[in-house]
């Protein structure tokens, strides 16, 4: 990220909980990048989906986004309905984390 800050996702989680499937224990990744213009990007923890994130624009409007990786087109779009794609197993995420 070029510029900006990083904040805890706890506060953001309170504001965007309606965009998460709390019955499936979805949550946000622990840290949230905040751009210099005030946009925030928070990864939805990979429990039931692999490639969703929350975008809060500089006016405060929150949207759940999908990067389109599992769909094969890799074009970001607004999620209308949460579609489970199996998520990412914890050991795969851990491997990515330790191997950089």
Tab-separated table of N, CA and C in Angstrom:
chain	number	residue	atom	x	y	z
A	1	UNK	N	0.855	-1.170	0.000
A	1	UNK	CA	0.000	0.000	0.000
A	1	UNK	C	0.898	1.230	0.000
A	2	UNK	N	0.519	2.190	-0.772
A	2	UNK	CA	1.266	3.435	-0.841
A	2	UNK	C	0.583	4.475	0.031
A	3	UNK	N	1.167	4.739	1.180
A	3	UNK	CA	0.575	5.689	2.114
A	3	UNK	C	-0.569	5.078	2.887
A	4	UNK	N	-1.216	5.885	3.694
A	4	UNK	CA	-2.336	5.395	4.482
A	4	UNK	C	-1.908	4.809	5.802
A	5	UNK	N	-2.843	4.151	6.453
A	5	UNK	CA	-2.598	3.561	7.765
A	5	UNK	C	-3.211	2.166	7.816
A	6	UNK	N	-3.003	1.522	8.931
A	6	UNK	CA	-3.600	0.216	9.195
A	6	UNK	C	-4.298	0.315	10.537
A	7	UNK	N	-5.528	-0.208	10.614
A	7	UNK	CA	-6.268	-0.172	11.871
A	7	UNK	C	-6.787	-1.564	12.200
A	8	UNK	N	-7.234	-1.746	13.418
A	8	UNK	CA	-7.840	-3.000	13.841
A	8	UNK	C	-9.204	-3.137	13.176
A	9	UNK	N	-9.605	-4.348	12.861
A	9	UNK	CA	-10.889	-4.565	12.206
A	9	UNK	C	-12.061	-4.583	13.185
A	10	UNK	N	-11.801	-4.539	14.485
A	10	UNK	CA	-12.881	-4.628	15.476
A	10	UNK	C	-13.935	-3.545	15.291
A	11	UNK	N	-13.515	-2.319	15.137
A	11	UNK	CA	-14.466	-1.212	14.988
A	11	UNK	C	-15.247	-1.332	13.682
A	12	UNK	N	-14.547	-1.671	12.614
A	12	UNK	CA	-15.212	-1.836	11.326
A	12	UNK	C	-16.213	-2.986	11.364
A	13	UNK	N	-15.880	-4.046	12.066
A	13	UNK	CA	-16.783	-5.200	12.169
A	13	UNK	C	-18.137	-4.810	12.741
A	14	UNK	N	-18.136	-3.886	13.693
A	14	UNK	CA	-19.401	-3.433	14.293
A	14	UNK	C	-20.269	-2.721	13.263
A	15	UNK	N	-19.641	-2.024	12.324
A	15	UNK	CA	-20.377	-1.240	11.333
A	15	UNK	C	-20.845	-2.072	10.141
A	16	UNK	N	-20.117	-3.132	9.790
A	16	UNK	CA	-20.432	-3.885	8.570
A	16	UNK	C	-20.845	-5.326	8.840
A	17	UNK	N	-21.196	-5.622	10.068
A	17	UNK	CA	-21.597	-6.988	10.414
A	17	UNK	C	-22.731	-7.521	9.564
A	18	UNK	N	-23.587	-6.624	9.056
A	18	UNK	CA	-24.693	-7.054	8.209
A	18	UNK	C	-24.221	-7.588	6.864
A	19	UNK	N	-22.968	-7.323	6.486
A	19	UNK	CA	-22.423	-7.818	5.225
A	19	UNK	C	-21.733	-9.174	5.381
A	20	UNK	N	-21.687	-9.662	6.609
A	20	UNK	CA	-21.041	-10.943	6.889
A	20	UNK	C	-22.091	-11.987	7.235
A	21	UNK	N	-21.781	-13.244	6.976
A	21	UNK	CA	-22.665	-14.333	7.368
A	21	UNK	C	-22.221	-14.786	8.759
A	22	UNK	N	-22.783	-14.152	9.773
A	22	UNK	CA	-22.366	-14.424	11.150
A	22	UNK	C	-22.784	-15.816	11.603
A	23	UNK	N	-23.817	-16.386	10.984
A	23	UNK	CA	-24.216	-17.760	11.310
A	23	UNK	C	-23.117	-18.747	10.946
A	24	UNK	N	-22.310	-18.400	9.935
A	24	UNK	CA	-21.190	-19.245	9.516
A	24	UNK	C	-19.880	-18.762	10.132
A	25	UNK	N	-19.990	-17.862	11.111
A	25	UNK	CA	-18.838	-17.326	11.837
A	25	UNK	C	-17.852	-16.580	10.949
A	26	UNK	N	-18.357	-15.947	9.895
A	26	UNK	CA	-17.485	-15.094	9.090
A	26	UNK	C	-17.025	-13.916	9.932
A	27	UNK	N	-15.843	-13.447	9.655
A	27	UNK	CA	-15.296	-12.298	10.351
A	27	UNK	C	-14.286	-11.613	9.440
A	28	UNK	N	-13.823	-10.468	9.854
A	28	UNK	CA	-12.832	-9.739	9.082
A	28	UNK	C	-11.435	-10.118	9.535
A	29	UNK	N	-10.489	-10.024	8.622
A	29	UNK	CA	-9.089	-10.222	8.989
A	29	UNK	C	-8.728	-9.194	10.054
A	30	UNK	N	-7.734	-9.486	10.891
A	30	UNK	CA	-7.437	-8.617	12.041
A	30	UNK	C	-7.065	-7.179	11.703
A	31	UNK	N	-6.417	-6.936	10.594
A	31	UNK	CA	-5.962	-5.588	10.252
A	31	UNK	C	-6.644	-5.098	8.977
A	32	UNK	N	-6.912	-3.795	8.938
A	32	UNK	CA	-7.625	-3.173	7.827
A	32	UNK	C	-6.791	-2.021	7.282
A	33	UNK	N	-6.401	-2.070	5.997
A	33	UNK	CA	-5.707	-0.922	5.406
A	33	UNK	C	-6.677	0.231	5.165
A	34	UNK	N	-6.225	1.434	5.461
A	34	UNK	CA	-6.998	2.656	5.228
A	34	UNK	C	-6.155	3.532	4.305
A	35	UNK	N	-6.709	3.864	3.142
A	35	UNK	CA	-5.970	4.679	2.178
A	35	UNK	C	-5.942	6.139	2.632
A	36	UNK	N	-5.044	6.939	2.073
A	36	UNK	CA	-4.996	8.357	2.445
A	36	UNK	C	-6.324	9.097	2.214
A	37	UNK	N	-7.153	8.658	1.244
A	37	UNK	CA	-8.428	9.340	1.004
A	37	UNK	C	-9.566	8.790	1.864
A	38	UNK	N	-9.264	7.839	2.770
A	38	UNK	CA	-10.261	7.359	3.716
A	38	UNK	C	-10.969	6.074	3.350
A	39	UNK	N	-10.644	5.447	2.220
A	39	UNK	CA	-11.253	4.165	1.885
A	39	UNK	C	-10.628	3.071	2.736
A	40	UNK	N	-11.449	2.088	3.128
A	40	UNK	CA	-10.928	0.946	3.879
A	40	UNK	C	-11.209	-0.326	3.110
A	41	UNK	N	-10.290	-1.266	3.238
A	41	UNK	CA	-10.383	-2.563	2.568
A	41	UNK	C	-10.143	-3.636	3.615
A	42	UNK	N	-11.137	-4.487	3.829
A	42	UNK	CA	-11.015	-5.516	4.862
A	42	UNK	C	-11.316	-6.882	4.265
A	43	UNK	N	-10.371	-7.782	4.362
A	43	UNK	CA	-10.578	-9.133	3.852
A	43	UNK	C	-11.580	-9.870	4.731
A	44	UNK	N	-12.551	-10.528	4.089
A	44	UNK	CA	-13.456	-11.406	4.820
A	44	UNK	C	-12.663	-12.683	5.082
A	45	UNK	N	-12.547	-13.050	6.349
A	45	UNK	CA	-11.749	-14.224	6.703
A	45	UNK	C	-12.239	-15.419	5.900
A	46	UNK	N	-11.311	-16.168	5.321
A	46	UNK	CA	-11.657	-17.226	4.357
A	46	UNK	C	-12.301	-18.451	5.005
A	47	UNK	N	-13.531	-18.276	5.426
A	47	UNK	CA	-14.239	-19.393	6.051
A	47	UNK	C	-15.188	-20.069	5.077
A	48	UNK	N	-15.994	-19.276	4.351
A	48	UNK	CA	-16.927	-19.874	3.394
A	48	UNK	C	-16.694	-19.371	1.978
A	49	UNK	N	-15.919	-18.299	1.826
A	49	UNK	CA	-15.564	-17.782	0.509
A	49	UNK	C	-14.072	-17.525	0.468
A	50	UNK	N	-13.496	-17.594	-0.709
A	50	UNK	CA	-12.055	-17.412	-0.844
A	50	UNK	C	-11.637	-15.984	-1.168
A	51	UNK	N	-12.515	-15.236	-1.839
A	51	UNK	CA	-12.036	-14.000	-2.437
A	51	UNK	C	-12.973	-12.815	-2.238
A	52	UNK	N	-13.565	-12.712	-1.048
A	52	UNK	CA	-14.437	-11.572	-0.748
A	52	UNK	C	-13.741	-10.596	0.191
A	53	UNK	N	-14.088	-9.323	0.047
A	53	UNK	CA	-13.578	-8.301	0.950
A	53	UNK	C	-14.649	-7.233	1.127
A	54	UNK	N	-14.480	-6.436	2.153
A	54	UNK	CA	-15.382	-5.324	2.421
A	54	UNK	C	-14.676	-4.041	2.002
A	55	UNK	N	-15.361	-3.234	1.212
A	55	UNK	CA	-14.865	-1.928	0.810
A	55	UNK	C	-15.774	-0.884	1.438
A	56	UNK	N	-15.171	0.051	2.165
A	56	UNK	CA	-15.910	1.205	2.668
A	56	UNK	C	-15.301	2.413	1.977
A	57	UNK	N	-16.117	3.087	1.152
A	57	UNK	CA	-15.580	4.218	0.393
A	57	UNK	C	-15.393	5.438	1.289
A	58	UNK	N	-14.851	6.501	0.720
A	58	UNK	CA	-14.531	7.694	1.508
A	58	UNK	C	-15.775	8.405	2.039
A	59	UNK	N	-16.963	8.088	1.508
A	59	UNK	CA	-18.218	8.649	2.026
A	59	UNK	C	-18.840	7.751	3.100
A	60	UNK	N	-18.206	6.618	3.390
A	60	UNK	CA	-18.702	5.728	4.437
A	60	UNK	C	-19.644	4.638	3.969
A	61	UNK	N	-19.866	4.521	2.658
A	61	UNK	CA	-20.744	3.471	2.146
A	61	UNK	C	-19.976	2.157	2.073
A	62	UNK	N	-20.539	1.134	2.717
A	62	UNK	CA	-19.885	-0.177	2.765
A	62	UNK	C	-20.503	-1.120	1.737
A	63	UNK	N	-19.629	-1.903	1.091
A	63	UNK	CA	-20.061	-2.911	0.133
A	63	UNK	C	-19.232	-4.172	0.336
A	64	UNK	N	-19.866	-5.316	0.139
A	64	UNK	CA	-19.117	-6.565	0.107
A	64	UNK	C	-18.753	-6.795	-1.356
A	65	UNK	N	-17.477	-7.008	-1.607
A	65	UNK	CA	-16.964	-7.170	-2.961
A	65	UNK	C	-16.386	-8.575	-3.136
A	66	UNK	N	-16.328	-9.011	-4.368
A	66	UNK	CA	-15.711	-10.280	-4.743
A	66	UNK	C	-14.697	-9.949	-5.818
A	67	UNK	N	-13.493	-10.502	-5.736
A	67	UNK	CA	-12.474	-10.189	-6.731
A	67	UNK	C	-12.623	-11.012	-7.998
A	68	UNK	N	-13.547	-11.966	-8.010
A	68	UNK	CA	-13.827	-12.737	-9.213
A	68	UNK	C	-12.848	-13.851	-9.501
A	69	UNK	N	-12.005	-14.195	-8.537
A	69	UNK	CA	-11.016	-15.249	-8.768
A	69	UNK	C	-11.677	-16.606	-8.936
A	70	UNK	N	-12.555	-16.987	-8.013
A	70	UNK	CA	-13.186	-18.307	-8.118
A	70	UNK	C	-14.170	-18.375	-9.283
A	71	UNK	N	-14.626	-17.208	-9.773
A	71	UNK	CA	-15.510	-17.173	-10.941
A	71	UNK	C	-14.719	-17.273	-12.244
A	72	UNK	N	-13.408	-17.022	-12.162
A	72	UNK	CA	-12.544	-17.156	-13.323
A	72	UNK	C	-12.336	-15.898	-14.146
A	73	UNK	N	-13.055	-14.802	-13.849
A	73	UNK	CA	-12.901	-13.601	-14.666
A	73	UNK	C	-12.029	-12.539	-14.009
A	74	UNK	N	-11.788	-12.662	-12.725
A	74	UNK	CA	-10.924	-11.742	-11.970
A	74	UNK	C	-11.287	-10.277	-12.177
A	75	UNK	N	-12.579	-10.014	-12.224
A	75	UNK	CA	-13.100	-8.654	-12.325
A	75	UNK	C	-13.917	-8.388	-11.067
A	76	UNK	N	-13.508	-7.427	-10.231
A	76	UNK	CA	-14.252	-7.165	-8.992
A	76	UNK	C	-15.713	-6.801	-9.264
A	77	UNK	N	-16.594	-7.278	-8.379
A	77	UNK	CA	-18.012	-6.949	-8.476
A	77	UNK	C	-18.625	-6.934	-7.081
A	78	UNK	N	-19.757	-6.228	-6.959
A	78	UNK	CA	-20.476	-6.152	-5.685
A	78	UNK	C	-21.223	-7.459	-5.478
A	79	UNK	N	-21.099	-8.018	-4.286
A	79	UNK	CA	-21.780	-9.270	-3.943
A	79	UNK	C	-23.236	-8.952	-3.614
A	80	UNK	N	-24.143	-9.584	-4.336
A	80	UNK	CA	-25.575	-9.438	-4.061
A	80	UNK	C	-26.044	-10.538	-3.115
A	81	UNK	N	-25.522	-11.744	-3.313
A	81	UNK	CA	-25.854	-12.910	-2.493
A	81	UNK	C	-24.554	-13.630	-2.171
A	82	UNK	N	-24.346	-13.961	-0.904
A	82	UNK	CA	-23.135	-14.682	-0.515
A	82	UNK	C	-23.248	-16.110	-1.035
A	83	UNK	N	-22.285	-16.496	-1.869
A	83	UNK	CA	-22.251	-17.838	-2.433
A	83	UNK	C	-21.035	-18.547	-1.854
A	84	UNK	N	-21.289	-19.628	-1.138
A	84	UNK	CA	-20.186	-20.384	-0.543
A	84	UNK	C	-19.419	-21.121	-1.633
A	85	UNK	N	-18.106	-21.012	-1.585
A	85	UNK	CA	-17.277	-21.747	-2.540
A	85	UNK	C	-16.289	-22.668	-1.835
A	86	UNK	N	-16.544	-22.925	-0.574
A	86	UNK	CA	-15.688	-23.837	0.175
A	86	UNK	C	-14.611	-23.153	0.992
A	87	UNK	N	-14.393	-21.867	0.742
A	87	UNK	CA	-13.381	-21.156	1.504
A	87	UNK	C	-11.994	-21.722	1.284
A	88	UNK	N	-11.087	-21.298	2.106
A	88	UNK	CA	-9.713	-21.765	2.039
A	88	UNK	C	-9.385	-22.465	3.345
A	89	UNK	N	-8.888	-23.704	3.290
A	89	UNK	CA	-8.529	-24.397	4.529
A	89	UNK	C	-7.469	-23.610	5.303
A	90	UNK	N	-7.541	-23.685	6.622
A	90	UNK	CA	-6.620	-22.913	7.464
A	90	UNK	C	-5.166	-23.237	7.159
A	91	UNK	N	-4.860	-24.509	6.848
A	91	UNK	CA	-3.465	-24.894	6.631
A	91	UNK	C	-2.917	-24.290	5.338
A	92	UNK	N	-3.772	-24.056	4.341
A	92	UNK	CA	-3.335	-23.387	3.115
A	92	UNK	C	-3.019	-21.931	3.420
A	93	UNK	N	-3.897	-21.272	4.151
A	93	UNK	CA	-3.643	-19.885	4.538
A	93	UNK	C	-2.382	-19.774	5.383
A	94	UNK	N	-2.192	-20.710	6.309
A	94	UNK	CA	-1.001	-20.703	7.147
A	94	UNK	C	0.248	-20.860	6.286
A	95	UNK	N	0.214	-21.760	5.312
A	95	UNK	CA	1.353	-21.969	4.418
A	95	UNK	C	1.667	-20.687	3.654
A	96	UNK	N	0.643	-20.013	3.110
A	96	UNK	CA	0.864	-18.751	2.414
A	96	UNK	C	1.463	-17.719	3.359
A	97	UNK	N	1.019	-17.722	4.604
A	97	UNK	CA	1.518	-16.759	5.574
A	97	UNK	C	2.994	-16.988	5.888
A	98	UNK	N	3.401	-18.246	6.097
A	98	UNK	CA	4.802	-18.499	6.464
A	98	UNK	C	5.754	-18.448	5.278
A	99	UNK	N	5.215	-18.652	4.062
A	99	UNK	CA	6.099	-18.619	2.912
A	99	UNK	C	6.110	-17.281	2.195
A	100	UNK	N	5.255	-16.370	2.654
A	100	UNK	CA	5.233	-15.020	2.111
A	100	UNK	C	4.652	-14.951	0.752
